[in-house]
mmCIF file of C-alpha atoms and ligand atoms in Angstrom:
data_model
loop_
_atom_site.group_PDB
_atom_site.id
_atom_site.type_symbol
_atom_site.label_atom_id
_atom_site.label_comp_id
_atom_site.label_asym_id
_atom_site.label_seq_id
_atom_site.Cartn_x
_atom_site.Cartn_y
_atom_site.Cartn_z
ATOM 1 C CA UNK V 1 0.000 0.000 0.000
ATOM 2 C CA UNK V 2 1.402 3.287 -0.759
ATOM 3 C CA UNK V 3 0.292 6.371 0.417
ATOM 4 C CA UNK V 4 1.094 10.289 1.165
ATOM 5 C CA UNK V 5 0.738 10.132 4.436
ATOM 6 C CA UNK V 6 4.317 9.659 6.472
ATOM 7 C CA UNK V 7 4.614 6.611 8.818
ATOM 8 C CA UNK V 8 7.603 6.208 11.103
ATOM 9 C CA UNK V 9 7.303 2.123 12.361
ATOM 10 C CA UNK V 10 9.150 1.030 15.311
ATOM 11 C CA UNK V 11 9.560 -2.604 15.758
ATOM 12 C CA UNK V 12 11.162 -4.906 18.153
ATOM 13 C CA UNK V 13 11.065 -7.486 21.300
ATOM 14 C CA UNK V 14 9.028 -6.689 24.208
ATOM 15 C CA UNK V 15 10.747 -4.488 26.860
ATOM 16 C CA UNK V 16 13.222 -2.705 24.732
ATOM 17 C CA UNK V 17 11.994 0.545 25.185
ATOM 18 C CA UNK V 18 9.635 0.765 21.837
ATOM 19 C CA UNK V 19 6.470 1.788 24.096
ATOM 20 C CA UNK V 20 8.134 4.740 25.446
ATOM 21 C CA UNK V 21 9.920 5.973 22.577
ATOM 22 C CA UNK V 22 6.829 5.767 20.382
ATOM 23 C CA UNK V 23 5.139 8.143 22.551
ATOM 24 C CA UNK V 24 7.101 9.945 23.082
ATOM 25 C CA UNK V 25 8.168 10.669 19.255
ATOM 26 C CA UNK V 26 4.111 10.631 18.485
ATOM 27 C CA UNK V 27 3.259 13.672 20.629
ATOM 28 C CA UNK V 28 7.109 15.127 19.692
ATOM 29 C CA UNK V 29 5.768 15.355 15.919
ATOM 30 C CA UNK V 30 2.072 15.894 16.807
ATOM 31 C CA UNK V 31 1.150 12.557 14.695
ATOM 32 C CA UNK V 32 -0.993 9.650 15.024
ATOM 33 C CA UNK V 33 -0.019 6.646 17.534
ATOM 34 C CA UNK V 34 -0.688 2.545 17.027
ATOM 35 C CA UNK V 35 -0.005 0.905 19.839
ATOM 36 C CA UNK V 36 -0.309 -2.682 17.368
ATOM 37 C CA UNK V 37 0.758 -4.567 20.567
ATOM 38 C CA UNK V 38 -2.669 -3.468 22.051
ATOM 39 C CA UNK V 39 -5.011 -5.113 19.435
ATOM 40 C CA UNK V 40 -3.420 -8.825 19.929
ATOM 41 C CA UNK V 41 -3.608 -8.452 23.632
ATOM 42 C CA UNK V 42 -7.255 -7.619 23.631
ATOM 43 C CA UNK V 43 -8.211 -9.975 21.759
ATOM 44 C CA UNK V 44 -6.236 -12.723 24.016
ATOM 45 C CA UNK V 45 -8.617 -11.041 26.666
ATOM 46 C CA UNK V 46 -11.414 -11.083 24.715
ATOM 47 C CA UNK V 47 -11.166 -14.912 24.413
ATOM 48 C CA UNK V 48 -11.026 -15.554 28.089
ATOM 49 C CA UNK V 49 -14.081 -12.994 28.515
ATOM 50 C CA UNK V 50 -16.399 -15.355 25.711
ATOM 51 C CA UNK V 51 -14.989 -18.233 27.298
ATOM 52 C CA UNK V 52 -12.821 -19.165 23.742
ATOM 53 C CA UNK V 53 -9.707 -21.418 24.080
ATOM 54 C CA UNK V 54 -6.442 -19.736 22.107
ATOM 55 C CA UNK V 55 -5.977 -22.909 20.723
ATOM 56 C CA UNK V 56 -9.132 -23.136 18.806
ATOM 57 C CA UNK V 57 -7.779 -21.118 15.735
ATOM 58 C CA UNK V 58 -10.894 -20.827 13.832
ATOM 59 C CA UNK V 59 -13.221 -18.977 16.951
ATOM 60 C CA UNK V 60 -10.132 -16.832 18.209
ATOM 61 C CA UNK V 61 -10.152 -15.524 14.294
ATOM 62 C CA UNK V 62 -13.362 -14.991 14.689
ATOM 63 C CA UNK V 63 -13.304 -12.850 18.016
ATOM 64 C CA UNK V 64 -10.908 -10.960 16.254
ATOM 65 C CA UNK V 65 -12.526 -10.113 12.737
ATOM 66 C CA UNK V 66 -15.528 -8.947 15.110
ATOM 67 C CA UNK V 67 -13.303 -7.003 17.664
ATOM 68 C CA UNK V 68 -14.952 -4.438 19.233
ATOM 69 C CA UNK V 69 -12.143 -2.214 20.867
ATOM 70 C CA UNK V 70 -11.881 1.675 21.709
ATOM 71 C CA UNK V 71 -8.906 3.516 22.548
ATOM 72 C CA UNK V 72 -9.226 6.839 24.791
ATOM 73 C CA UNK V 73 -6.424 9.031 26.315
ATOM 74 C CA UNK V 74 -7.015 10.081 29.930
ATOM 75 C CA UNK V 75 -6.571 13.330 31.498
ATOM 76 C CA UNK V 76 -3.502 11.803 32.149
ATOM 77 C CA UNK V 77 -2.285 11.349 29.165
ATOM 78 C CA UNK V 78 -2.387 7.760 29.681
ATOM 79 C CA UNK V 79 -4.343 5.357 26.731
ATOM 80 C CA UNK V 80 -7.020 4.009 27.731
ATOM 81 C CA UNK V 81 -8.074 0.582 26.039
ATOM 82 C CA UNK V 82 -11.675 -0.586 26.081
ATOM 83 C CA UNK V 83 -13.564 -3.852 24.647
ATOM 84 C CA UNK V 84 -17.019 -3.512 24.486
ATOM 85 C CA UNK V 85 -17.373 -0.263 25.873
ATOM 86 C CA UNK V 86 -15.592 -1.718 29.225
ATOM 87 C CA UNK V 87 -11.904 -0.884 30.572
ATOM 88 C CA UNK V 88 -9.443 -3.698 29.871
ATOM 89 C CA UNK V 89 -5.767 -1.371 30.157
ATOM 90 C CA UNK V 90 -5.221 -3.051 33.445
ATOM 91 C CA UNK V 91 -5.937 -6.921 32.390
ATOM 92 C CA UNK V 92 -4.110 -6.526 29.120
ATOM 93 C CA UNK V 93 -0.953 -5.045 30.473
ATOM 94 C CA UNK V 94 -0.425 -8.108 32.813
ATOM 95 C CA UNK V 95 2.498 -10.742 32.113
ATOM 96 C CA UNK V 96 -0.543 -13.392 31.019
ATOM 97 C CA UNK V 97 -1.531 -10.792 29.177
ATOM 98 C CA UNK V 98 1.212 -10.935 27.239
ATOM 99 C CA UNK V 99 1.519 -14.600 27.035
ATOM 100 C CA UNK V 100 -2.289 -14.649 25.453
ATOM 101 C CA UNK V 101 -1.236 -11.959 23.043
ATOM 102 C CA UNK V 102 2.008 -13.812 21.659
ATOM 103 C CA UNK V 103 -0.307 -16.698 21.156
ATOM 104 C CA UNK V 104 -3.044 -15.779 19.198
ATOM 105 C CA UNK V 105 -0.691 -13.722 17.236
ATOM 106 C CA UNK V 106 0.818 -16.852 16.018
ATOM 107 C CA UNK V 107 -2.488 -17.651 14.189
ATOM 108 C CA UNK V 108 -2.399 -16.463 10.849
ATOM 109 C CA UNK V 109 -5.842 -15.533 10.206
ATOM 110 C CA UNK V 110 -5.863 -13.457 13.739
ATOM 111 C CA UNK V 111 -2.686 -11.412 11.707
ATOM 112 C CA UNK V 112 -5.124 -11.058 8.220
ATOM 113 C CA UNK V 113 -8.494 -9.803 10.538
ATOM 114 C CA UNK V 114 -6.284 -7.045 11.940
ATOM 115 C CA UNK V 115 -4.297 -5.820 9.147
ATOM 116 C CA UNK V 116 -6.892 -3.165 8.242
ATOM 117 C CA UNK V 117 -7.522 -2.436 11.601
ATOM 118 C CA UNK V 118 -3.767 -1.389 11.794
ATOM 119 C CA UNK V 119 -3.741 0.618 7.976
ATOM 120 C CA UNK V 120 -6.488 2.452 9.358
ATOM 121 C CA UNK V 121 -4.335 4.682 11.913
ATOM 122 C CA UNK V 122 -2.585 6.218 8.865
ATOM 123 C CA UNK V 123 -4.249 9.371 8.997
ATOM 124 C CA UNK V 124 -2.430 12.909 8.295
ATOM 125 C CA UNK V 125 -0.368 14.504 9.693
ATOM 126 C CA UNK V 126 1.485 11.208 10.105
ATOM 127 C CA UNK V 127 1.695 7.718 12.354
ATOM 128 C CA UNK V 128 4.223 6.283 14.868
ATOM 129 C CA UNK V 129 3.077 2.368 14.823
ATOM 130 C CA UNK V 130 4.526 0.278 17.398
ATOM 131 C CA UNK V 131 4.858 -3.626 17.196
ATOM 132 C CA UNK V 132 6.369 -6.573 15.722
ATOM 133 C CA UNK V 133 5.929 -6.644 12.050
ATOM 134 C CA UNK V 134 4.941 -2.680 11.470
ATOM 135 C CA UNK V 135 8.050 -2.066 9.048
ATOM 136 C CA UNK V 136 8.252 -5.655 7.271
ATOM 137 C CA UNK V 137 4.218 -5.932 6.894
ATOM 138 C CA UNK V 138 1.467 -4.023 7.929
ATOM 139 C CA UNK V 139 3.385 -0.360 6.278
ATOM 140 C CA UNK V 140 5.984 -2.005 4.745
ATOM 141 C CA UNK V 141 6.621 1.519 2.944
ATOM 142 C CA UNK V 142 6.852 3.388 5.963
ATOM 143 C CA UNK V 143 9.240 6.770 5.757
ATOM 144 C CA UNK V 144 11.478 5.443 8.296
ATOM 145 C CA UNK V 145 12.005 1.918 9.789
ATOM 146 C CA UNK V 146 13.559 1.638 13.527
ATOM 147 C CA UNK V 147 14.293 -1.457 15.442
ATOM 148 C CA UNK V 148 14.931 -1.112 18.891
ATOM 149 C CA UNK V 149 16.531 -4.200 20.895
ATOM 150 C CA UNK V 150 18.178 -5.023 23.888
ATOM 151 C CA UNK V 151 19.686 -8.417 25.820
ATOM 152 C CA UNK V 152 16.845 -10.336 27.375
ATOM 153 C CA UNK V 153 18.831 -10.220 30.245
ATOM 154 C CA UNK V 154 18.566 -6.415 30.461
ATOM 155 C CA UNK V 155 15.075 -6.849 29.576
ATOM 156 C CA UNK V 156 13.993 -8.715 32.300
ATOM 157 C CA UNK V 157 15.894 -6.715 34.704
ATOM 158 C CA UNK V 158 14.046 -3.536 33.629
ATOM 159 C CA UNK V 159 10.789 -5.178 33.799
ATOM 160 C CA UNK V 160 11.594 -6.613 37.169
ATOM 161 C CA UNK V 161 12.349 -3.317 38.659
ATOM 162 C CA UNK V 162 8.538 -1.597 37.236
ATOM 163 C CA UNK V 163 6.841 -4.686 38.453
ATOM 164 C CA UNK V 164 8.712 -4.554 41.837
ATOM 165 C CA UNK V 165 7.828 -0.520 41.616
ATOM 166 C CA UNK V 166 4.635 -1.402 41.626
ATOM 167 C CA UNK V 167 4.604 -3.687 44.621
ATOM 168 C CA UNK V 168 4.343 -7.155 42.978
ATOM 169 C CA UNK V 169 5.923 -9.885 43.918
ATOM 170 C CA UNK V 170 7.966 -11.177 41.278
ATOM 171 C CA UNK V 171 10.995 -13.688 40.441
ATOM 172 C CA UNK V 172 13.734 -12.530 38.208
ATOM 173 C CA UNK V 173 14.530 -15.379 36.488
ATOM 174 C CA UNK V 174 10.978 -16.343 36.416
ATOM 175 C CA UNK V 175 10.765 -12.833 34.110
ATOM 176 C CA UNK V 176 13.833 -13.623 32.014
ATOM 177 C CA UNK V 177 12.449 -17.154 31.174
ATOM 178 C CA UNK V 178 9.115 -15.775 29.956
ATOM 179 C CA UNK V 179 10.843 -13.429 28.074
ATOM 180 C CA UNK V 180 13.395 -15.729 26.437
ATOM 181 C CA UNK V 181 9.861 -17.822 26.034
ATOM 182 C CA UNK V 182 8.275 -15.222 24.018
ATOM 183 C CA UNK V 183 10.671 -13.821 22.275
ATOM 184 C CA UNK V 184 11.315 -17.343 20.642
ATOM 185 C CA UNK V 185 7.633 -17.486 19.776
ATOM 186 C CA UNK V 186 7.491 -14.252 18.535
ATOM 187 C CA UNK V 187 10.593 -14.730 16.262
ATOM 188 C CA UNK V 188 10.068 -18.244 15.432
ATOM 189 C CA UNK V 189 6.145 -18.319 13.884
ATOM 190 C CA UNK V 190 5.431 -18.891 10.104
ATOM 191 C CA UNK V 191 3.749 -15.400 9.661
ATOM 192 C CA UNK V 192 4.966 -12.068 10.506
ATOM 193 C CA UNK V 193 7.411 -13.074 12.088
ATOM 194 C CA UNK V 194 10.087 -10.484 14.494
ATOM 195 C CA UNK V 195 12.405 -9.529 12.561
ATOM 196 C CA UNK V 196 14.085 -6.112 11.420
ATOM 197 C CA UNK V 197 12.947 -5.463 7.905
ATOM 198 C CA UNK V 198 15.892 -4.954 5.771
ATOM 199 C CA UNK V 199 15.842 -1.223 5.275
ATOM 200 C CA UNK V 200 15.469 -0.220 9.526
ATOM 201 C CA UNK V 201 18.008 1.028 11.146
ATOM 202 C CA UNK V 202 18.785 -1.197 14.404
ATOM 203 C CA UNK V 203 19.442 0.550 17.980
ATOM 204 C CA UNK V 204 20.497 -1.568 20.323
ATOM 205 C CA UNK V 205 19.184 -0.030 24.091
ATOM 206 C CA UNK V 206 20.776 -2.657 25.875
ATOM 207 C CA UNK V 207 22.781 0.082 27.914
ATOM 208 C CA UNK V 208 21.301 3.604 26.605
ATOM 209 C CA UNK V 209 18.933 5.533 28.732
ATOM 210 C CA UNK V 210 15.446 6.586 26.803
ATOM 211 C CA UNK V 211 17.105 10.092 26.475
ATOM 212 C CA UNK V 212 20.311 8.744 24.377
ATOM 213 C CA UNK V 213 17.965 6.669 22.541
ATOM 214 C CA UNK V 214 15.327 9.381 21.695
ATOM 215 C CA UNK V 215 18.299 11.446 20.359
ATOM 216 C CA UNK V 216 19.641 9.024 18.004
ATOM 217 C CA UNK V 217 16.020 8.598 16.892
ATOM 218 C CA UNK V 218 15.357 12.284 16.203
ATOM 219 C CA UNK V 219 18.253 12.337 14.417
ATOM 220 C CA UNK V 220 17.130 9.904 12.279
ATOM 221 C CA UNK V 221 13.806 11.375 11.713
ATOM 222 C CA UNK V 222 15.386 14.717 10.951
ATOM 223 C CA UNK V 223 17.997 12.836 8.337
ATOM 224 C CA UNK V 224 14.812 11.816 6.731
ATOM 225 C CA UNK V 225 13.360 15.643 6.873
ATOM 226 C CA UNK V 226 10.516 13.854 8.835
ATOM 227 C CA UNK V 227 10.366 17.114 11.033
HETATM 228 O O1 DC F 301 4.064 -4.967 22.081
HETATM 229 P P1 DC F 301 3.391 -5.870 23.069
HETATM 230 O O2 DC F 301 4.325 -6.405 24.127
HETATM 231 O O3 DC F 301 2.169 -5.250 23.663
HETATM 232 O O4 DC F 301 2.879 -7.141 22.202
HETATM 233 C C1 DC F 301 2.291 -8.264 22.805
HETATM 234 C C2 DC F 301 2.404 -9.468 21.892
HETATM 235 O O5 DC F 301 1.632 -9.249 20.717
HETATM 236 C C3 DC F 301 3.808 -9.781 21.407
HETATM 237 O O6 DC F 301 4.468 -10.710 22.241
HETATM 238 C C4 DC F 301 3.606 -10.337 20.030
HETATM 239 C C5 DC F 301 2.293 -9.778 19.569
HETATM 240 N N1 DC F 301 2.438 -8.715 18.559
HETATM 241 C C6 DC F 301 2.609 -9.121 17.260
HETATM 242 O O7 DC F 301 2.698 -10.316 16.987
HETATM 243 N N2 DC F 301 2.658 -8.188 16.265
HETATM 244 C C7 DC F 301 2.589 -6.871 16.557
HETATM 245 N N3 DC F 301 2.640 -5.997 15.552
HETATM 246 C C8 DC F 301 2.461 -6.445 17.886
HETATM 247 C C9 DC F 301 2.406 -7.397 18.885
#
Protein backbone atom coordinates (compact mmCIF):
# COMPACT_ATOMS: atom_id res chain seq x y z
CA UNK A 1 0.00 0.00 0.00
CA UNK A 2 1.40 3.29 -0.76
CA UNK A 3 0.29 6.37 0.42
CA UNK A 4 1.09 10.29 1.17
CA UNK A 5 0.74 10.13 4.44
CA UNK A 6 4.32 9.66 6.47
CA UNK A 7 4.61 6.61 8.82
CA UNK A 8 7.60 6.21 11.10
CA UNK A 9 7.30 2.12 12.36
CA UNK A 10 9.15 1.03 15.31
CA UNK A 11 9.56 -2.60 15.76
CA UNK A 12 11.16 -4.91 18.15
CA UNK A 13 11.06 -7.49 21.30
CA UNK A 14 9.03 -6.69 24.21
CA UNK A 15 10.75 -4.49 26.86
CA UNK A 16 13.22 -2.70 24.73
CA UNK A 17 11.99 0.55 25.19
CA UNK A 18 9.63 0.76 21.84
CA UNK A 19 6.47 1.79 24.10
CA UNK A 20 8.13 4.74 25.45
CA UNK A 21 9.92 5.97 22.58
CA UNK A 22 6.83 5.77 20.38
CA UNK A 23 5.14 8.14 22.55
CA UNK A 24 7.10 9.95 23.08
CA UNK A 25 8.17 10.67 19.25
CA UNK A 26 4.11 10.63 18.48
CA UNK A 27 3.26 13.67 20.63
CA UNK A 28 7.11 15.13 19.69
CA UNK A 29 5.77 15.35 15.92
CA UNK A 30 2.07 15.89 16.81
CA UNK A 31 1.15 12.56 14.70
CA UNK A 32 -0.99 9.65 15.02
CA UNK A 33 -0.02 6.65 17.53
CA UNK A 34 -0.69 2.54 17.03
CA UNK A 35 -0.01 0.90 19.84
CA UNK A 36 -0.31 -2.68 17.37
CA UNK A 37 0.76 -4.57 20.57
CA UNK A 38 -2.67 -3.47 22.05
CA UNK A 39 -5.01 -5.11 19.44
CA UNK A 40 -3.42 -8.82 19.93
CA UNK A 41 -3.61 -8.45 23.63
CA UNK A 42 -7.26 -7.62 23.63
CA UNK A 43 -8.21 -9.98 21.76
CA UNK A 44 -6.24 -12.72 24.02
CA UNK A 45 -8.62 -11.04 26.67
CA UNK A 46 -11.41 -11.08 24.72
CA UNK A 47 -11.17 -14.91 24.41
CA UNK A 48 -11.03 -15.55 28.09
CA UNK A 49 -14.08 -12.99 28.51
CA UNK A 50 -16.40 -15.35 25.71
CA UNK A 51 -14.99 -18.23 27.30
CA UNK A 52 -12.82 -19.17 23.74
CA UNK A 53 -9.71 -21.42 24.08
CA UNK A 54 -6.44 -19.74 22.11
CA UNK A 55 -5.98 -22.91 20.72
CA UNK A 56 -9.13 -23.14 18.81
CA UNK A 57 -7.78 -21.12 15.74
CA UNK A 58 -10.89 -20.83 13.83
CA UNK A 59 -13.22 -18.98 16.95
CA UNK A 60 -10.13 -16.83 18.21
CA UNK A 61 -10.15 -15.52 14.29
CA UNK A 62 -13.36 -14.99 14.69
CA UNK A 63 -13.30 -12.85 18.02
CA UNK A 64 -10.91 -10.96 16.25
CA UNK A 65 -12.53 -10.11 12.74
CA UNK A 66 -15.53 -8.95 15.11
CA UNK A 67 -13.30 -7.00 17.66
CA UNK A 68 -14.95 -4.44 19.23
CA UNK A 69 -12.14 -2.21 20.87
CA UNK A 70 -11.88 1.68 21.71
CA UNK A 71 -8.91 3.52 22.55
CA UNK A 72 -9.23 6.84 24.79
CA UNK A 73 -6.42 9.03 26.32
CA UNK A 74 -7.02 10.08 29.93
CA UNK A 75 -6.57 13.33 31.50
CA UNK A 76 -3.50 11.80 32.15
CA UNK A 77 -2.28 11.35 29.17
CA UNK A 78 -2.39 7.76 29.68
CA UNK A 79 -4.34 5.36 26.73
CA UNK A 80 -7.02 4.01 27.73
CA UNK A 81 -8.07 0.58 26.04
CA UNK A 82 -11.67 -0.59 26.08
CA UNK A 83 -13.56 -3.85 24.65
CA UNK A 84 -17.02 -3.51 24.49
CA UNK A 85 -17.37 -0.26 25.87
CA UNK A 86 -15.59 -1.72 29.22
CA UNK A 87 -11.90 -0.88 30.57
CA UNK A 88 -9.44 -3.70 29.87
CA UNK A 89 -5.77 -1.37 30.16
CA UNK A 90 -5.22 -3.05 33.44
CA UNK A 91 -5.94 -6.92 32.39
CA UNK A 92 -4.11 -6.53 29.12
CA UNK A 93 -0.95 -5.05 30.47
CA UNK A 94 -0.43 -8.11 32.81
CA UNK A 95 2.50 -10.74 32.11
CA UNK A 96 -0.54 -13.39 31.02
CA UNK A 97 -1.53 -10.79 29.18
CA UNK A 98 1.21 -10.93 27.24
CA UNK A 99 1.52 -14.60 27.04
CA UNK A 100 -2.29 -14.65 25.45
CA UNK A 101 -1.24 -11.96 23.04
CA UNK A 102 2.01 -13.81 21.66
CA UNK A 103 -0.31 -16.70 21.16
CA UNK A 104 -3.04 -15.78 19.20
CA UNK A 105 -0.69 -13.72 17.24
CA UNK A 106 0.82 -16.85 16.02
CA UNK A 107 -2.49 -17.65 14.19
CA UNK A 108 -2.40 -16.46 10.85
CA UNK A 109 -5.84 -15.53 10.21
CA UNK A 110 -5.86 -13.46 13.74
CA UNK A 111 -2.69 -11.41 11.71
CA UNK A 112 -5.12 -11.06 8.22
CA UNK A 113 -8.49 -9.80 10.54
CA UNK A 114 -6.28 -7.05 11.94
CA UNK A 115 -4.30 -5.82 9.15
CA UNK A 116 -6.89 -3.16 8.24
CA UNK A 117 -7.52 -2.44 11.60
CA UNK A 118 -3.77 -1.39 11.79
CA UNK A 119 -3.74 0.62 7.98
CA UNK A 120 -6.49 2.45 9.36
CA UNK A 121 -4.33 4.68 11.91
CA UNK A 122 -2.58 6.22 8.86
CA UNK A 123 -4.25 9.37 9.00
CA UNK A 124 -2.43 12.91 8.29
CA UNK A 125 -0.37 14.50 9.69
CA UNK A 126 1.48 11.21 10.11
CA UNK A 127 1.70 7.72 12.35
CA UNK A 128 4.22 6.28 14.87
CA UNK A 129 3.08 2.37 14.82
CA UNK A 130 4.53 0.28 17.40
CA UNK A 131 4.86 -3.63 17.20
CA UNK A 132 6.37 -6.57 15.72
CA UNK A 133 5.93 -6.64 12.05
CA UNK A 134 4.94 -2.68 11.47
CA UNK A 135 8.05 -2.07 9.05
CA UNK A 136 8.25 -5.65 7.27
CA UNK A 137 4.22 -5.93 6.89
CA UNK A 138 1.47 -4.02 7.93
CA UNK A 139 3.38 -0.36 6.28
CA UNK A 140 5.98 -2.01 4.75
CA UNK A 141 6.62 1.52 2.94
CA UNK A 142 6.85 3.39 5.96
CA UNK A 143 9.24 6.77 5.76
CA UNK A 144 11.48 5.44 8.30
CA UNK A 145 12.01 1.92 9.79
CA UNK A 146 13.56 1.64 13.53
CA UNK A 147 14.29 -1.46 15.44
CA UNK A 148 14.93 -1.11 18.89
CA UNK A 149 16.53 -4.20 20.89
CA UNK A 150 18.18 -5.02 23.89
CA UNK A 151 19.69 -8.42 25.82
CA UNK A 152 16.85 -10.34 27.37
CA UNK A 153 18.83 -10.22 30.25
CA UNK A 154 18.57 -6.42 30.46
CA UNK A 155 15.08 -6.85 29.58
CA UNK A 156 13.99 -8.72 32.30
CA UNK A 157 15.89 -6.72 34.70
CA UNK A 158 14.05 -3.54 33.63
CA UNK A 159 10.79 -5.18 33.80
CA UNK A 160 11.59 -6.61 37.17
CA UNK A 161 12.35 -3.32 38.66
CA UNK A 162 8.54 -1.60 37.24
CA UNK A 163 6.84 -4.69 38.45
CA UNK A 164 8.71 -4.55 41.84
CA UNK A 165 7.83 -0.52 41.62
CA UNK A 166 4.63 -1.40 41.63
CA UNK A 167 4.60 -3.69 44.62
CA UNK A 168 4.34 -7.16 42.98
CA UNK A 169 5.92 -9.88 43.92
CA UNK A 170 7.97 -11.18 41.28
CA UNK A 171 10.99 -13.69 40.44
CA UNK A 172 13.73 -12.53 38.21
CA UNK A 173 14.53 -15.38 36.49
CA UNK A 174 10.98 -16.34 36.42
CA UNK A 175 10.76 -12.83 34.11
CA UNK A 176 13.83 -13.62 32.01
CA UNK A 177 12.45 -17.15 31.17
CA UNK A 178 9.11 -15.78 29.96
CA UNK A 179 10.84 -13.43 28.07
CA UNK A 180 13.39 -15.73 26.44
CA UNK A 181 9.86 -17.82 26.03
CA UNK A 182 8.27 -15.22 24.02
CA UNK A 183 10.67 -13.82 22.28
CA UNK A 184 11.32 -17.34 20.64
CA UNK A 185 7.63 -17.49 19.78
CA UNK A 186 7.49 -14.25 18.54
CA UNK A 187 10.59 -14.73 16.26
CA UNK A 188 10.07 -18.24 15.43
CA UNK A 189 6.14 -18.32 13.88
CA UNK A 190 5.43 -18.89 10.10
CA UNK A 191 3.75 -15.40 9.66
CA UNK A 192 4.97 -12.07 10.51
CA UNK A 193 7.41 -13.07 12.09
CA UNK A 194 10.09 -10.48 14.49
CA UNK A 195 12.40 -9.53 12.56
CA UNK A 196 14.08 -6.11 11.42
CA UNK A 197 12.95 -5.46 7.91
CA UNK A 198 15.89 -4.95 5.77
CA UNK A 199 15.84 -1.22 5.28
CA UNK A 200 15.47 -0.22 9.53
CA UNK A 201 18.01 1.03 11.15
CA UNK A 202 18.78 -1.20 14.40
CA UNK A 203 19.44 0.55 17.98
CA UNK A 204 20.50 -1.57 20.32
CA UNK A 205 19.18 -0.03 24.09
CA UNK A 206 20.78 -2.66 25.87
CA UNK A 207 22.78 0.08 27.91
CA UNK A 208 21.30 3.60 26.60
CA UNK A 209 18.93 5.53 28.73
CA UNK A 210 15.45 6.59 26.80
CA UNK A 211 17.10 10.09 26.47
CA UNK A 212 20.31 8.74 24.38
CA UNK A 213 17.97 6.67 22.54
CA UNK A 214 15.33 9.38 21.69
CA UNK A 215 18.30 11.45 20.36
CA UNK A 216 19.64 9.02 18.00
CA UNK A 217 16.02 8.60 16.89
CA UNK A 218 15.36 12.28 16.20
CA UNK A 219 18.25 12.34 14.42
CA UNK A 220 17.13 9.90 12.28
CA UNK A 221 13.81 11.37 11.71
CA UNK A 222 15.39 14.72 10.95
CA UNK A 223 18.00 12.84 8.34
CA UNK A 224 14.81 11.82 6.73
CA UNK A 225 13.36 15.64 6.87
CA UNK A 226 10.52 13.85 8.83
CA UNK A 227 10.37 17.11 11.03
O1 LIG B 1 4.06 -4.97 22.08
P1 LIG B 1 3.39 -5.87 23.07
O2 LIG B 1 4.33 -6.41 24.13
O3 LIG B 1 2.17 -5.25 23.66
O4 LIG B 1 2.88 -7.14 22.20
C1 LIG B 1 2.29 -8.26 22.81
C2 LIG B 1 2.40 -9.47 21.89
O5 LIG B 1 1.63 -9.25 20.72
C3 LIG B 1 3.81 -9.78 21.41
O6 LIG B 1 4.47 -10.71 22.24
C4 LIG B 1 3.61 -10.34 20.03
C5 LIG B 1 2.29 -9.78 19.57
N1 LIG B 1 2.44 -8.71 18.56
C6 LIG B 1 2.61 -9.12 17.26
O7 LIG B 1 2.70 -10.32 16.99
N2 LIG B 1 2.66 -8.19 16.26
C7 LIG B 1 2.59 -6.87 16.56
N3 LIG B 1 2.64 -6.00 15.55
C8 LIG B 1 2.46 -6.44 17.89
C9 LIG B 1 2.41 -7.40 18.88
Amino acid sequence: MVSDCPVITIDGPSGAGKGTISHLLASTLGWHFLDSGALYRVTGQACLLEGVDWADHDAVSRIARGLNIEFRTAESGEVLVAYKGVDVSREIRTESGGRGASTVAAIPSVRAALLLRQREFRRPPGLVADGRDMGTVVFADASLKLFLTASAAERARRRYKQLIAKGESVSLPRLLEDIEERDARDMQRSVSPLVPAEDAIVIDCSSSSIEQVFDLVMHEVKRKCLI
